[in-house]
CSV table of C-alpha atoms and ligand atoms in Angstrom, one decimal:
chain,number,residue,atom,x,y,z
A,1,MET,CA,21.6,21.5,-30.7
A,2,SER,CA,22.2,25.0,-32.4
A,3,SER,CA,21.1,28.3,-30.9
A,4,SER,CA,18.7,28.6,-33.6
A,5,THR,CA,17.1,25.5,-33.3
A,6,ALA,CA,16.7,26.0,-29.4
A,7,ARG,CA,15.1,29.3,-30.2
A,8,LYS,CA,12.6,28.1,-32.7
A,9,LEU,CA,12.0,25.2,-30.1
A,10,LEU,CA,11.3,27.5,-27.5
A,11,SER,CA,9.1,29.6,-29.6
A,12,LEU,CA,7.1,26.4,-30.4
A,13,LYS,CA,6.6,25.8,-26.6
A,14,LEU,CA,5.2,29.1,-25.7
A,15,MET,CA,3.1,28.8,-28.8
A,16,VAL,CA,1.1,25.5,-27.3
A,17,GLY,CA,-0.9,25.2,-24.1
A,18,SER,CA,-2.5,27.3,-22.1
A,19,THR,CA,-5.8,26.2,-23.4
A,20,PRO,CA,-8.9,27.8,-21.9
A,21,THR,CA,-11.4,25.8,-20.0
A,22,LYS,CA,-15.0,26.5,-20.1
A,23,CYS,CA,-17.4,25.3,-17.4
A,24,TYR,CA,-21.2,24.5,-17.7
A,25,ARG,CA,-24.1,23.0,-15.3
A,26,ILE,CA,-25.2,20.0,-17.3
A,27,LEU,CA,-26.9,17.0,-16.2
A,28,GLY,CA,-26.5,18.1,-12.2
A,29,VAL,CA,-22.8,18.3,-12.9
A,30,GLU,CA,-20.5,21.2,-13.4
A,31,VAL,CA,-18.8,20.4,-16.9
A,32,CYS,CA,-15.5,21.9,-17.6
A,33,PHE,CA,-14.5,21.4,-21.0
A,34,LYS,CA,-10.6,22.4,-21.8
A,35,LEU,CA,-10.4,23.8,-25.2
A,36,GLU,CA,-7.4,22.1,-26.8
A,37,TYR,CA,-8.5,23.5,-30.4
A,38,ALA,CA,-7.0,26.8,-29.3
A,39,ASN,CA,-3.7,25.4,-30.3
A,40,PRO,CA,-2.0,26.4,-33.1
A,41,THR,CA,-3.1,23.8,-35.4
A,42,GLY,CA,-6.3,23.1,-33.8
A,43,SER,CA,-5.7,20.0,-31.5
A,44,HIS,CA,-4.0,18.9,-28.3
A,45,LYS,CA,-1.6,16.9,-30.3
A,46,ASP,CA,0.6,20.2,-31.1
A,47,ARG,CA,1.8,19.8,-27.5
A,48,ILE,CA,3.3,15.8,-28.3
A,49,ALA,CA,4.5,17.0,-31.6
A,50,VAL,CA,6.8,19.4,-29.9
A,51,TYR,CA,7.8,17.5,-26.8
A,52,MET,CA,8.4,14.5,-29.0
A,53,ILE,CA,10.7,16.5,-31.6
A,54,GLU,CA,12.5,18.5,-29.0
A,55,ALA,CA,13.6,15.3,-27.2
A,56,ALA,CA,14.6,13.8,-30.6
A,57,ILE,CA,16.8,16.5,-31.5
A,58,ARG,CA,18.3,16.4,-27.8
A,59,GLU,CA,18.7,12.6,-28.0
A,60,GLN,CA,20.3,12.6,-31.5
A,61,GLY,CA,22.3,15.9,-31.6
A,62,SER,CA,20.7,16.9,-34.9
A,63,LEU,CA,17.7,15.6,-37.2
A,64,ASP,CA,17.2,16.0,-41.0
A,65,CYS,CA,13.5,14.3,-41.3
A,66,VAL,CA,10.9,13.0,-38.7
A,67,ALA,CA,7.8,10.5,-39.5
A,68,GLU,CA,4.8,9.7,-37.8
A,69,VAL,CA,2.0,7.3,-38.3
A,70,SER,CA,-1.5,8.9,-37.4
A,71,SER,CA,-5.0,9.4,-37.7
A,72,GLY,CA,-4.5,12.9,-38.9
A,73,ASN,CA,-4.0,15.2,-35.8
A,74,THR,CA,-0.5,14.4,-34.9
A,75,ALA,CA,0.7,14.4,-38.3
A,76,THR,CA,-0.7,18.0,-38.7
A,77,SER,CA,1.1,18.8,-35.6
A,78,VAL,CA,4.2,17.4,-36.7
A,79,ALA,CA,4.2,18.8,-40.2
A,80,TRP,CA,3.6,22.5,-38.4
A,81,ALA,CA,6.4,22.0,-36.1
A,82,ALA,CA,9.3,20.2,-38.6
A,83,GLY,CA,8.3,23.2,-41.0
A,84,VAL,CA,9.1,25.6,-38.3
A,85,LEU,CA,12.1,23.5,-37.5
A,86,GLY,CA,13.4,23.2,-40.9
A,87,LEU,CA,12.7,19.5,-40.9
A,88,LYS,CA,11.2,17.1,-43.4
A,89,SER,CA,8.4,15.2,-42.3
A,90,ILE,CA,6.6,12.1,-43.7
A,91,LEU,CA,3.2,11.5,-42.5
A,92,PHE,CA,1.4,8.1,-42.6
A,93,VAL,CA,-2.3,8.8,-42.1
A,94,GLU,CA,-5.4,6.4,-43.0
A,95,LYS,CA,-7.2,6.7,-46.1
A,96,ARG,CA,-10.2,7.3,-44.1
A,97,ALA,CA,-8.8,10.4,-42.3
A,98,SER,CA,-10.7,13.6,-42.9
A,99,GLU,CA,-9.9,15.4,-46.2
A,100,VAL,CA,-9.6,18.6,-44.2
A,101,LYS,CA,-6.7,17.0,-42.2
A,102,LYS,CA,-4.8,15.6,-45.5
A,103,SER,CA,-5.0,19.0,-47.0
A,104,PHE,CA,-3.9,21.0,-43.8
A,105,ILE,CA,-0.9,18.5,-43.6
A,106,ARG,CA,-0.2,19.1,-47.3
A,107,TYR,CA,-0.4,22.9,-47.1
A,108,LEU,CA,2.2,22.7,-44.1
A,109,GLY,CA,4.6,21.0,-46.0
A,110,GLY,CA,4.6,17.5,-44.7
A,111,ILE,CA,4.8,14.7,-47.4
A,112,LEU,CA,1.7,12.5,-46.9
A,113,VAL,CA,1.6,9.0,-47.4
A,114,GLU,CA,-1.9,7.6,-47.3
A,115,ILE,CA,-2.1,4.0,-45.8
A,116,GLY,CA,-4.7,1.3,-45.5
A,117,ASP,CA,-7.4,1.3,-42.6
A,118,GLU,CA,-5.4,-1.4,-40.7
A,119,GLY,CA,-2.7,1.1,-40.4
A,120,LEU,CA,1.3,-0.1,-40.6
A,121,SER,CA,2.6,-2.1,-37.9
A,122,ARG,CA,5.2,-0.5,-35.8
A,123,GLN,CA,8.0,-2.4,-37.5
A,124,GLU,CA,6.7,-1.5,-40.7
A,125,ALA,CA,6.6,2.3,-39.9
A,126,ILE,CA,10.2,2.3,-38.6
A,127,GLU,CA,11.3,0.4,-41.7
A,128,GLU,CA,9.6,2.6,-44.1
A,129,ALA,CA,10.9,5.7,-42.0
A,130,ALA,CA,14.3,4.6,-42.2
A,131,ARG,CA,14.2,4.2,-45.6
A,132,GLN,CA,13.6,7.5,-46.4
A,133,GLY,CA,16.2,8.9,-44.0
A,134,CYS,CA,13.7,9.7,-41.2
A,135,LEU,CA,13.1,9.0,-37.5
A,136,LEU,CA,9.7,7.6,-36.4
A,137,LEU,CA,8.5,9.5,-33.3
A,138,ASP,CA,6.2,6.6,-32.6
A,139,GLN,CA,3.5,8.5,-30.1
A,140,ASN,CA,2.0,5.0,-29.4
A,141,SER,CA,4.9,4.0,-27.4
A,142,ASN,CA,6.8,7.5,-27.1
A,143,GLU,CA,7.3,8.7,-23.3
A,144,TYR,CA,7.2,12.2,-24.2
A,145,ASN,CA,3.4,12.0,-25.5
A,146,HIS,CA,2.9,10.8,-22.0
A,147,LEU,CA,5.1,13.5,-20.5
A,148,ALA,CA,3.3,16.4,-22.7
A,149,HIS,CA,0.2,15.8,-20.7
A,150,TYR,CA,1.7,14.8,-17.5
A,151,GLU,CA,3.8,18.0,-17.4
A,152,GLY,CA,1.5,20.3,-19.2
A,153,THR,CA,-2.1,19.6,-19.9
A,154,GLY,CA,-2.8,17.9,-16.3
A,155,VAL,CA,-1.0,20.9,-14.5
A,156,GLU,CA,-3.1,23.3,-16.5
A,157,LEU,CA,-6.2,21.5,-16.0
A,158,LEU,CA,-5.8,21.5,-12.2
A,159,HIS,CA,-5.0,25.4,-12.1
A,160,ASP,CA,-8.0,25.9,-14.4
A,161,MET,CA,-10.7,23.9,-12.1
A,162,ASN,CA,-9.0,25.1,-8.8
A,163,GLY,CA,-8.1,21.8,-7.8
A,164,ASP,CA,-11.8,20.7,-7.7
A,165,ILE,CA,-11.8,17.6,-10.6
A,166,ASP,CA,-14.2,14.4,-9.1
A,167,VAL,CA,-14.1,12.8,-12.7
A,168,PHE,CA,-12.0,13.0,-15.7
A,169,VAL,CA,-13.3,11.6,-19.0
A,170,MET,CA,-11.0,11.3,-22.5
A,171,GLY,CA,-11.0,9.2,-25.4
A,172,ILE,CA,-8.3,6.8,-25.8
A,173,GLY,CA,-6.3,7.1,-28.9
A,174,THR,CA,-2.4,6.2,-28.1
A,175,GLY,CA,-3.7,7.0,-24.6
A,176,GLY,CA,-1.1,9.7,-24.1
A,177,THR,CA,-3.7,12.3,-22.8
A,178,ILE,CA,-5.6,10.3,-20.2
A,179,THR,CA,-2.7,8.5,-18.9
A,180,GLY,CA,-0.7,11.7,-18.8
A,181,VAL,CA,-3.4,14.0,-17.1
A,182,GLY,CA,-4.7,10.8,-15.3
A,183,ARG,CA,-1.6,10.3,-13.3
A,184,ARG,CA,-1.2,14.0,-12.7
A,185,LEU,CA,-4.5,14.4,-11.2
A,186,LYS,CA,-4.0,11.2,-9.2
A,187,GLU,CA,-0.7,12.4,-7.8
A,188,GLU,CA,-2.2,15.5,-6.7
A,189,LEU,CA,-5.9,14.9,-5.7
A,190,GLY,CA,-5.7,11.2,-5.1
A,191,ASN,CA,-9.5,10.2,-5.7
A,192,THR,CA,-10.6,11.5,-9.0
A,193,LEU,CA,-12.2,9.1,-11.1
A,194,VAL,CA,-10.5,8.6,-14.2
A,195,VAL,CA,-12.4,7.2,-17.4
A,196,GLY,CA,-11.2,6.1,-20.6
A,197,VAL,CA,-13.7,6.1,-23.7
A,198,THR,CA,-13.3,3.9,-26.6
A,199,PRO,CA,-15.3,2.8,-29.7
A,200,LYS,CA,-17.9,0.1,-29.0
A,201,GLY,CA,-16.0,-3.4,-29.4
A,202,SER,CA,-12.5,-1.8,-29.0
A,203,ALA,CA,-9.6,-4.4,-28.5
A,204,ILE,CA,-8.9,-1.9,-25.3
A,205,ALA,CA,-12.4,-3.0,-23.9
A,206,GLY,CA,-11.6,-6.8,-24.8
A,207,GLY,CA,-13.5,-6.8,-27.9
A,208,GLY,CA,-12.2,-7.3,-31.7
A,209,GLY,CA,-12.7,-3.7,-32.7
A,210,ALA,CA,-15.7,-2.9,-34.3
A,211,ASP,CA,-16.8,0.9,-34.2
A,212,PHE,CA,-15.0,3.6,-35.6
A,213,ILE,CA,-14.4,6.9,-34.2
A,214,GLU,CA,-11.3,9.0,-35.8
A,215,GLY,CA,-8.7,9.6,-33.2
A,216,LEU,CA,-9.7,6.7,-30.9
A,217,SER,CA,-7.9,3.3,-30.7
A,218,SER,CA,-10.2,0.6,-32.3
A,219,LYS,CA,-8.3,-2.4,-33.0
A,220,THR,CA,-5.1,-2.2,-31.3
A,221,VAL,CA,-4.0,-1.8,-27.4
A,222,PRO,CA,-1.2,1.1,-27.8
A,223,PRO,CA,1.8,0.2,-25.6
A,224,LEU,CA,2.0,3.6,-24.2
A,225,PHE,CA,-1.9,3.0,-22.8
A,226,ASN,CA,-0.6,-0.4,-21.6
A,227,ARG,CA,2.5,1.0,-19.6
A,228,TYR,CA,0.3,3.8,-17.9
A,229,ARG,CA,-3.5,1.8,-17.7
A,230,ARG,CA,-2.7,1.6,-14.0
A,231,TYR,CA,-4.0,5.5,-13.8
A,232,VAL,CA,-7.3,4.7,-15.6
A,233,ASP,CA,-10.0,3.3,-13.5
A,234,ARG,CA,-12.6,2.2,-15.9
A,235,ILE,CA,-13.2,2.0,-19.6
A,236,VAL,CA,-16.9,3.5,-21.4
A,237,GLU,CA,-17.7,2.0,-24.6
A,238,VAL,CA,-19.4,4.6,-27.0
A,239,GLY,CA,-21.1,3.8,-30.6
A,240,GLU,CA,-19.9,6.0,-33.8
A,241,ARG,CA,-23.3,7.2,-34.0
A,242,GLU,CA,-23.7,7.7,-30.4
A,243,ALA,CA,-20.6,9.8,-30.6
A,244,ILE,CA,-21.6,12.1,-33.4
A,245,GLU,CA,-25.2,12.7,-31.5
A,246,GLY,CA,-23.0,13.9,-28.4
A,247,VAL,CA,-21.3,16.4,-30.9
A,248,GLY,CA,-24.9,17.7,-31.6
A,249,LEU,CA,-25.8,17.5,-27.6
A,250,VAL,CA,-22.7,19.5,-26.6
A,251,ARG,CA,-23.4,21.8,-29.4
A,252,LYS,CA,-27.1,22.5,-28.2
A,253,LEU,CA,-26.0,22.7,-24.6
A,254,THR,CA,-23.2,24.8,-24.4
A,255,GLY,CA,-22.5,26.3,-28.1
A,256,LEU,CA,-19.2,24.6,-28.2
A,257,LEU,CA,-18.2,22.9,-31.6
A,258,PRO,CA,-16.2,19.7,-30.7
A,259,GLY,CA,-15.2,16.9,-32.9
A,260,PRO,CA,-16.5,13.2,-32.7
A,261,SER,CA,-14.0,12.0,-29.9
A,262,THR,CA,-15.1,15.1,-27.6
A,263,GLY,CA,-18.8,13.8,-28.5
A,264,ALA,CA,-17.8,10.2,-27.3
A,265,ALA,CA,-16.2,11.6,-24.0
A,266,PHE,CA,-19.6,13.5,-23.5
A,267,GLN,CA,-21.8,10.5,-24.1
A,268,ALA,CA,-19.4,8.1,-21.5
A,269,LEU,CA,-20.1,11.0,-18.7
A,270,ARG,CA,-23.7,11.2,-19.7
A,271,LYS,CA,-24.1,7.5,-19.0
A,272,LEU,CA,-22.0,7.4,-15.7
A,273,VAL,CA,-24.4,10.2,-14.5
A,274,GLU,CA,-27.5,8.4,-15.5
A,275,ASP,CA,-26.1,4.9,-14.1
A,276,GLY,CA,-25.3,6.8,-10.5
A,277,VAL,CA,-21.6,6.2,-10.9
A,278,VAL,CA,-21.1,10.2,-11.1
A,279,ASP,CA,-23.0,12.0,-8.6
A,280,ARG,CA,-25.0,15.0,-9.5
A,281,GLY,CA,-23.1,18.0,-7.9
A,282,SER,CA,-19.7,16.4,-9.1
A,283,LYS,CA,-17.1,18.2,-11.0
A,284,ALA,CA,-16.3,16.8,-14.4
A,285,ALA,CA,-13.5,17.4,-16.8
A,286,ILE,CA,-13.1,16.6,-20.6
A,287,ILE,CA,-10.5,17.7,-22.9
A,288,VAL,CA,-12.0,18.8,-26.2
A,289,ALA,CA,-9.4,17.5,-28.6
A,290,ASP,CA,-10.2,19.2,-31.8
A,291,ARG,CA,-13.1,20.9,-33.7
A,292,ALA,CA,-16.4,20.1,-35.7
A,293,SER,CA,-15.1,21.8,-38.7
A,294,ARG,CA,-12.7,19.0,-39.2
A,295,TYR,CA,-15.4,16.5,-39.7
A,296,LEU,CA,-18.3,18.5,-41.5
A,297,GLY,CA,-18.7,15.8,-44.2
A,298,LEU,CA,-19.0,13.0,-41.4
A,299,LEU,CA,-21.4,15.1,-39.3
A,300,ALA,CA,-23.5,16.2,-42.1
A,301,ARG,CA,-23.7,12.6,-43.3
A,302,LEU,CA,-24.5,11.3,-39.9
A,303,GLY,CA,-26.7,14.1,-38.2
A,304,GLY,CA,-24.1,15.6,-35.6
B,1,LIG,C1,-9.4,13.9,-32.4
B,1,LIG,C2,-8.8,13.0,-31.1
B,1,LIG,N1,-9.6,12.8,-30.0
B,1,LIG,C3,-8.7,11.9,-29.0
B,1,LIG,C4,-7.4,11.3,-29.4
B,1,LIG,C5,-6.9,10.6,-28.3
B,1,LIG,O1,-5.6,11.1,-27.5
B,1,LIG,P1,-4.4,10.4,-27.3
B,1,LIG,O2,-3.6,9.8,-28.7
B,1,LIG,O3,-3.7,11.2,-26.3
B,1,LIG,O4,-5.1,9.2,-26.5
B,1,LIG,C6,-6.9,11.9,-30.8
B,1,LIG,C7,-5.5,11.0,-31.1
B,1,LIG,O5,-5.4,10.7,-31.8
B,1,LIG,C8,-7.6,12.4,-31.5
B,1,LIG,O6,-7.2,12.7,-33.0
Protein backbone atom coordinates (compact mmCIF):
# COMPACT_ATOMS: atom_id res chain seq x y z
CA MET A 1 0.00 0.00 0.00
CA SER A 2 1.40 3.43 -0.93
CA SER A 3 1.99 5.97 1.83
CA SER A 4 -0.52 8.32 0.21
CA THR A 5 -3.23 5.60 0.32
CA ALA A 6 -2.33 4.76 3.93
CA ARG A 7 -2.64 8.45 4.85
CA LYS A 8 -6.02 8.78 3.16
CA LEU A 9 -7.30 5.60 4.85
CA LEU A 10 -6.23 6.92 8.23
CA SER A 11 -7.99 10.20 7.58
CA LEU A 12 -11.19 8.31 6.58
CA LYS A 13 -11.01 6.18 9.73
CA LEU A 14 -10.65 9.26 11.90
CA MET A 15 -13.76 10.74 10.29
CA VAL A 16 -16.12 7.82 10.98
CA GLY A 17 -17.55 6.72 14.31
CA SER A 18 -17.45 8.41 17.73
CA THR A 19 -21.13 9.17 17.10
CA PRO A 20 -23.22 10.68 19.93
CA THR A 21 -25.69 8.70 22.06
CA LYS A 22 -28.81 10.41 23.44
CA CYS A 23 -30.98 8.85 26.16
CA TYR A 24 -34.66 9.41 27.00
CA ARG A 25 -37.15 8.00 29.53
CA ILE A 26 -39.82 6.36 27.38
CA LEU A 27 -42.38 3.65 28.31
CA GLY A 28 -40.70 3.46 31.73
CA VAL A 29 -37.44 2.39 30.04
CA GLU A 30 -34.27 4.41 29.52
CA VAL A 31 -33.90 4.29 25.74
CA CYS A 32 -30.53 5.36 24.33
CA PHE A 33 -30.22 6.16 20.62
CA LYS A 34 -26.76 6.02 19.03
CA LEU A 35 -26.90 8.57 16.24
CA GLU A 36 -25.10 6.92 13.34
CA TYR A 37 -26.40 9.60 11.00
CA ALA A 38 -23.59 11.75 12.40
CA ASN A 39 -21.17 9.80 10.17
CA PRO A 40 -19.89 11.70 7.07
CA THR A 41 -22.47 10.40 4.55
CA GLY A 42 -25.19 10.05 7.16
CA SER A 43 -25.32 6.35 8.06
CA HIS A 44 -23.65 3.53 9.99
CA LYS A 45 -22.44 2.13 6.65
CA ASP A 46 -19.50 4.57 6.48
CA ARG A 47 -17.87 2.37 9.11
CA ILE A 48 -18.06 -0.80 7.03
CA ALA A 49 -17.16 0.88 3.74
CA VAL A 50 -13.83 2.07 5.17
CA TYR A 51 -13.18 -1.26 6.92
CA MET A 52 -13.97 -3.39 3.85
CA ILE A 53 -12.01 -1.21 1.41
CA GLU A 54 -9.00 -1.01 3.72
CA ALA A 55 -8.96 -4.81 4.07
CA ALA A 56 -9.33 -5.28 0.29
CA ILE A 57 -6.41 -2.94 -0.42
CA ARG A 58 -4.31 -4.72 2.21
CA GLU A 59 -5.13 -8.14 0.77
CA GLN A 60 -4.85 -7.20 -2.93
CA GLY A 61 -1.84 -4.88 -2.63
CA SER A 62 -3.56 -2.29 -4.82
CA LEU A 63 -7.02 -1.78 -6.23
CA ASP A 64 -8.56 0.23 -9.12
CA CYS A 65 -12.25 -0.30 -8.64
CA VAL A 66 -14.71 -1.54 -6.01
CA ALA A 67 -18.32 -2.64 -6.47
CA GLU A 68 -21.21 -3.29 -4.07
CA VAL A 69 -24.85 -4.38 -4.06
CA SER A 70 -26.84 -2.27 -1.63
CA SER A 71 -30.21 -0.79 -0.69
CA GLY A 72 -28.42 2.55 -0.99
CA ASN A 73 -26.67 3.41 2.27
CA THR A 74 -23.64 1.13 1.78
CA ALA A 75 -23.47 2.21 -1.87
CA THR A 76 -23.33 5.85 -0.77
CA SER A 77 -20.61 5.10 1.78
CA VAL A 78 -18.57 3.11 -0.75
CA ALA A 79 -18.87 5.88 -3.37
CA TRP A 80 -17.68 8.39 -0.75
CA ALA A 81 -14.69 6.38 0.54
CA ALA A 82 -13.67 5.23 -2.96
CA GLY A 83 -13.83 8.84 -4.18
CA VAL A 84 -11.44 9.98 -1.45
CA LEU A 85 -9.06 7.10 -2.29
CA GLY A 86 -9.21 7.79 -6.03
CA LEU A 87 -10.89 4.45 -6.83
CA LYS A 88 -13.65 3.86 -9.35
CA SER A 89 -16.85 2.53 -7.75
CA ILE A 90 -19.82 0.71 -9.31
CA LEU A 91 -22.93 0.45 -7.16
CA PHE A 92 -25.82 -1.91 -7.86
CA VAL A 93 -28.86 -0.37 -6.18
CA GLU A 94 -32.51 -1.47 -6.26
CA LYS A 95 -34.74 0.76 -8.41
CA ARG A 96 -37.13 1.26 -5.47
CA ALA A 97 -34.38 2.75 -3.20
CA SER A 98 -34.92 6.37 -2.17
CA GLU A 99 -34.18 8.96 -4.87
CA VAL A 100 -32.16 10.97 -2.35
CA LYS A 101 -29.72 8.07 -1.94
CA LYS A 102 -29.42 7.58 -5.71
CA SER A 103 -28.69 11.28 -6.32
CA PHE A 104 -26.16 11.26 -3.47
CA ILE A 105 -24.31 8.26 -4.99
CA ARG A 106 -24.07 10.01 -8.37
CA TYR A 107 -22.94 13.25 -6.69
CA LEU A 108 -20.15 11.35 -4.93
CA GLY A 109 -18.88 10.06 -8.27
CA GLY A 110 -20.16 6.47 -7.96
CA ILE A 111 -21.42 4.70 -11.10
CA LEU A 112 -25.00 3.78 -10.25
CA VAL A 113 -26.50 0.67 -11.86
CA GLU A 114 -30.19 0.24 -11.03
CA ILE A 115 -31.33 -3.36 -10.51
CA GLY A 116 -34.71 -5.01 -9.93
CA ASP A 117 -36.35 -5.49 -6.53
CA GLU A 118 -35.13 -9.09 -6.41
CA GLY A 119 -31.55 -7.79 -6.27
CA LEU A 120 -28.65 -9.73 -7.77
CA SER A 121 -27.46 -13.13 -6.67
CA ARG A 122 -23.99 -13.11 -5.15
CA GLN A 123 -22.64 -14.92 -8.21
CA GLU A 124 -24.26 -12.46 -10.64
CA ALA A 125 -22.82 -9.54 -8.70
CA ILE A 126 -19.31 -11.02 -8.57
CA GLU A 127 -19.41 -11.73 -12.32
CA GLU A 128 -20.81 -8.31 -13.23
CA ALA A 129 -18.21 -6.57 -11.06
CA ALA A 130 -15.39 -8.67 -12.56
CA ARG A 131 -16.60 -7.84 -16.11
CA GLN A 132 -16.04 -4.18 -15.22
CA GLY A 133 -12.63 -4.88 -13.65
CA CYS A 134 -13.96 -4.33 -10.11
CA LEU A 135 -13.75 -6.21 -6.83
CA LEU A 136 -17.13 -6.90 -5.18
CA LEU A 137 -16.90 -5.94 -1.50
CA ASP A 138 -19.88 -8.21 -0.73
CA GLN A 139 -21.17 -6.75 2.54
CA ASN A 140 -23.58 -9.69 2.88
CA SER A 141 -20.72 -12.04 3.67
CA ASN A 142 -17.68 -9.80 4.24
CA GLU A 143 -16.14 -10.45 7.67
CA TYR A 144 -15.02 -6.81 7.92
CA ASN A 145 -18.66 -5.72 7.98
CA HIS A 146 -19.11 -7.65 11.23
CA LEU A 147 -15.69 -6.54 12.55
CA ALA A 148 -16.35 -2.83 11.95
CA HIS A 149 -19.23 -3.07 14.43
CA TYR A 150 -17.53 -5.51 16.80
CA GLU A 151 -14.40 -3.34 17.06
CA GLY A 152 -16.09 0.05 16.58
CA THR A 153 -19.82 0.56 17.19
CA GLY A 154 -20.09 -2.04 19.98
CA VAL A 155 -17.11 -0.68 21.92
CA GLU A 156 -18.39 2.89 21.58
CA LEU A 157 -21.89 1.91 22.72
CA LEU A 158 -20.53 0.21 25.84
CA HIS A 159 -18.55 3.36 26.62
CA ASP A 160 -21.49 5.71 25.85
CA MET A 161 -23.80 3.76 28.20
CA ASN A 162 -21.23 3.10 30.94
CA GLY A 163 -21.38 -0.64 30.37
CA ASP A 164 -25.04 -0.77 31.43
CA ILE A 165 -27.21 -2.21 28.62
CA ASP A 166 -30.08 -4.63 29.29
CA VAL A 167 -31.44 -4.85 25.77
CA PHE A 168 -30.07 -4.00 22.32
CA VAL A 169 -32.48 -3.71 19.38
CA MET A 170 -31.40 -3.43 15.73
CA GLY A 171 -32.87 -4.04 12.29
CA ILE A 172 -31.20 -6.79 10.26
CA GLY A 173 -30.00 -5.99 6.74
CA THR A 174 -26.74 -7.85 6.26
CA GLY A 175 -26.69 -8.60 10.00
CA GLY A 176 -23.30 -6.87 10.35
CA THR A 177 -24.45 -4.40 12.99
CA ILE A 178 -26.56 -6.69 15.16
CA THR A 179 -23.99 -9.48 15.18
CA GLY A 180 -20.94 -7.19 15.63
CA VAL A 181 -22.48 -5.09 18.40
CA GLY A 182 -24.35 -8.11 19.84
CA ARG A 183 -21.15 -10.16 20.07
CA ARG A 184 -19.31 -7.31 21.82
CA LEU A 185 -22.15 -6.82 24.34
CA LYS A 186 -22.45 -10.56 25.03
CA GLU A 187 -18.69 -10.87 25.55
CA GLU A 188 -18.43 -7.85 27.84
CA LEU A 189 -21.75 -7.95 29.69
CA GLY A 190 -22.96 -11.53 29.26
CA ASN A 191 -26.65 -11.00 29.81
CA THR A 192 -27.73 -8.28 27.35
CA LEU A 193 -30.83 -9.34 25.40
CA VAL A 194 -30.00 -8.93 21.69
CA VAL A 195 -33.09 -8.42 19.51
CA GLY A 196 -33.04 -8.47 15.70
CA VAL A 197 -35.83 -6.73 13.78
CA THR A 198 -37.07 -7.75 10.33
CA PRO A 199 -39.98 -6.80 8.07
CA LYS A 200 -43.13 -8.85 8.72
CA GLY A 201 -42.99 -12.22 6.94
CA SER A 202 -39.21 -12.09 6.38
CA ALA A 203 -37.16 -15.13 5.40
CA ILE A 204 -35.09 -14.66 8.58
CA ALA A 205 -38.30 -15.08 10.61
CA GLY A 206 -39.16 -18.17 8.56
CA GLY A 207 -41.58 -16.48 6.11
CA GLY A 208 -41.53 -15.89 2.37
CA GLY A 209 -40.54 -12.20 2.45
CA ALA A 210 -43.63 -10.00 2.41
CA ASP A 211 -43.20 -6.49 3.86
CA PHE A 212 -40.54 -3.98 2.79
CA ILE A 213 -38.54 -1.72 5.10
CA GLU A 214 -35.64 -0.06 3.27
CA GLY A 215 -32.30 -1.44 4.46
CA LEU A 216 -33.76 -4.53 6.16
CA SER A 217 -33.61 -8.03 4.73
CA SER A 218 -36.95 -9.40 3.59
CA LYS A 219 -36.54 -12.27 1.13
CA THR A 220 -33.08 -13.62 1.94
CA VAL A 221 -31.02 -14.72 4.92
CA PRO A 222 -27.61 -13.06 4.49
CA PRO A 223 -24.62 -15.41 4.99
CA LEU A 224 -23.03 -12.95 7.45
CA PHE A 225 -26.13 -13.04 9.65
CA ASN A 226 -26.16 -16.86 9.51
CA ARG A 227 -22.47 -17.02 10.48
CA TYR A 228 -23.06 -15.07 13.69
CA ARG A 229 -26.77 -15.54 14.45
CA ARG A 230 -25.81 -17.20 17.75
CA TYR A 231 -25.38 -13.68 19.17
CA VAL A 232 -29.03 -12.81 18.47
CA ASP A 233 -31.54 -13.98 21.08
CA ARG A 234 -34.81 -13.10 19.41
CA ILE A 235 -36.35 -11.85 16.18
CA VAL A 236 -39.26 -9.40 16.19
CA GLU A 237 -41.22 -8.78 12.97
CA VAL A 238 -42.55 -5.30 12.20
CA GLY A 239 -44.84 -4.19 9.35
CA GLU A 240 -43.90 -1.37 6.96
CA ARG A 241 -46.67 0.94 8.14
CA GLU A 242 -45.85 0.16 11.75
CA ALA A 243 -42.20 1.12 11.10
CA ILE A 244 -43.26 4.44 9.60
CA GLU A 245 -45.51 5.07 12.61
CA GLY A 246 -42.46 4.30 14.75
CA VAL A 247 -40.56 7.12 13.03
CA GLY A 248 -43.38 9.52 13.96
CA LEU A 249 -43.42 8.25 17.55
CA VAL A 250 -39.67 8.72 17.99
CA ARG A 251 -39.96 12.21 16.50
CA LYS A 252 -42.79 13.20 18.85
CA LEU A 253 -41.25 11.63 21.97
CA THR A 254 -37.64 12.78 21.47
CA GLY A 255 -37.35 15.25 18.60
CA LEU A 256 -34.94 12.87 16.84
CA LEU A 257 -35.53 12.31 13.11
CA PRO A 258 -34.59 8.72 12.24
CA GLY A 259 -35.26 6.66 9.11
CA PRO A 260 -37.80 3.78 8.88
CA SER A 261 -35.44 0.99 10.05
CA THR A 262 -35.02 2.86 13.35
CA GLY A 263 -38.80 3.33 13.54
CA ALA A 264 -39.06 -0.47 13.21
CA ALA A 265 -36.50 -1.03 15.99
CA PHE A 266 -38.39 1.34 18.27
CA GLN A 267 -41.69 -0.47 17.59
CA ALA A 268 -40.04 -3.81 18.37
CA LEU A 269 -38.79 -2.47 21.71
CA ARG A 270 -42.27 -1.08 22.47
CA LYS A 271 -43.82 -4.53 21.84
CA LEU A 272 -41.26 -6.20 24.13
CA VAL A 273 -41.98 -3.73 26.93
CA GLU A 274 -45.75 -4.07 26.50
CA ASP A 275 -45.47 -7.89 26.45
CA GLY A 276 -43.40 -7.82 29.66
CA VAL A 277 -40.30 -9.32 27.97
CA VAL A 278 -38.35 -6.12 28.76
CA ASP A 279 -38.89 -4.84 32.31
CA ARG A 280 -39.72 -1.24 33.03
CA GLY A 281 -36.62 0.37 34.54
CA SER A 282 -34.36 -1.40 32.00
CA LYS A 283 -31.76 0.32 29.83
CA ALA A 284 -32.20 -0.15 26.08
CA ALA A 285 -29.94 0.72 23.14
CA ILE A 286 -31.06 1.44 19.58
CA ILE A 287 -28.81 2.32 16.63
CA VAL A 288 -30.20 5.19 14.56
CA ALA A 289 -28.93 3.93 11.21
CA ASP A 290 -29.85 7.02 9.20
CA ARG A 291 -32.11 10.08 8.94
CA ALA A 292 -35.76 10.70 8.03
CA SER A 293 -34.67 13.24 5.40
CA ARG A 294 -33.58 10.33 3.14
CA TYR A 295 -37.17 9.08 2.97
CA LEU A 296 -39.35 12.19 2.92
CA GLY A 297 -41.45 10.95 -0.04
CA LEU A 298 -42.26 7.68 1.73
CA LEU A 299 -42.85 9.32 5.12
CA ALA A 300 -45.19 11.91 3.61
CA ARG A 301 -47.08 9.16 1.71
CA LEU A 302 -47.47 6.82 4.70
CA GLY A 303 -47.84 9.48 7.39
CA GLY A 304 -44.66 9.06 9.46
C1 LIG B 1 -31.29 2.20 7.00
C2 LIG B 1 -30.69 0.91 7.40
N1 LIG B 1 -30.98 0.41 8.61
C3 LIG B 1 -30.49 -0.78 9.02
C4 LIG B 1 -29.69 -1.53 8.21
C5 LIG B 1 -29.19 -2.87 8.68
O1 LIG B 1 -27.81 -2.84 8.96
P1 LIG B 1 -26.95 -4.16 8.75
O2 LIG B 1 -26.72 -4.32 7.28
O3 LIG B 1 -25.70 -3.91 9.49
O4 LIG B 1 -27.72 -5.31 9.27
C6 LIG B 1 -29.35 -1.05 6.94
C7 LIG B 1 -28.53 -1.83 6.02
O5 LIG B 1 -28.45 -1.57 4.85
C8 LIG B 1 -29.84 0.21 6.53
O6 LIG B 1 -29.55 0.73 5.33
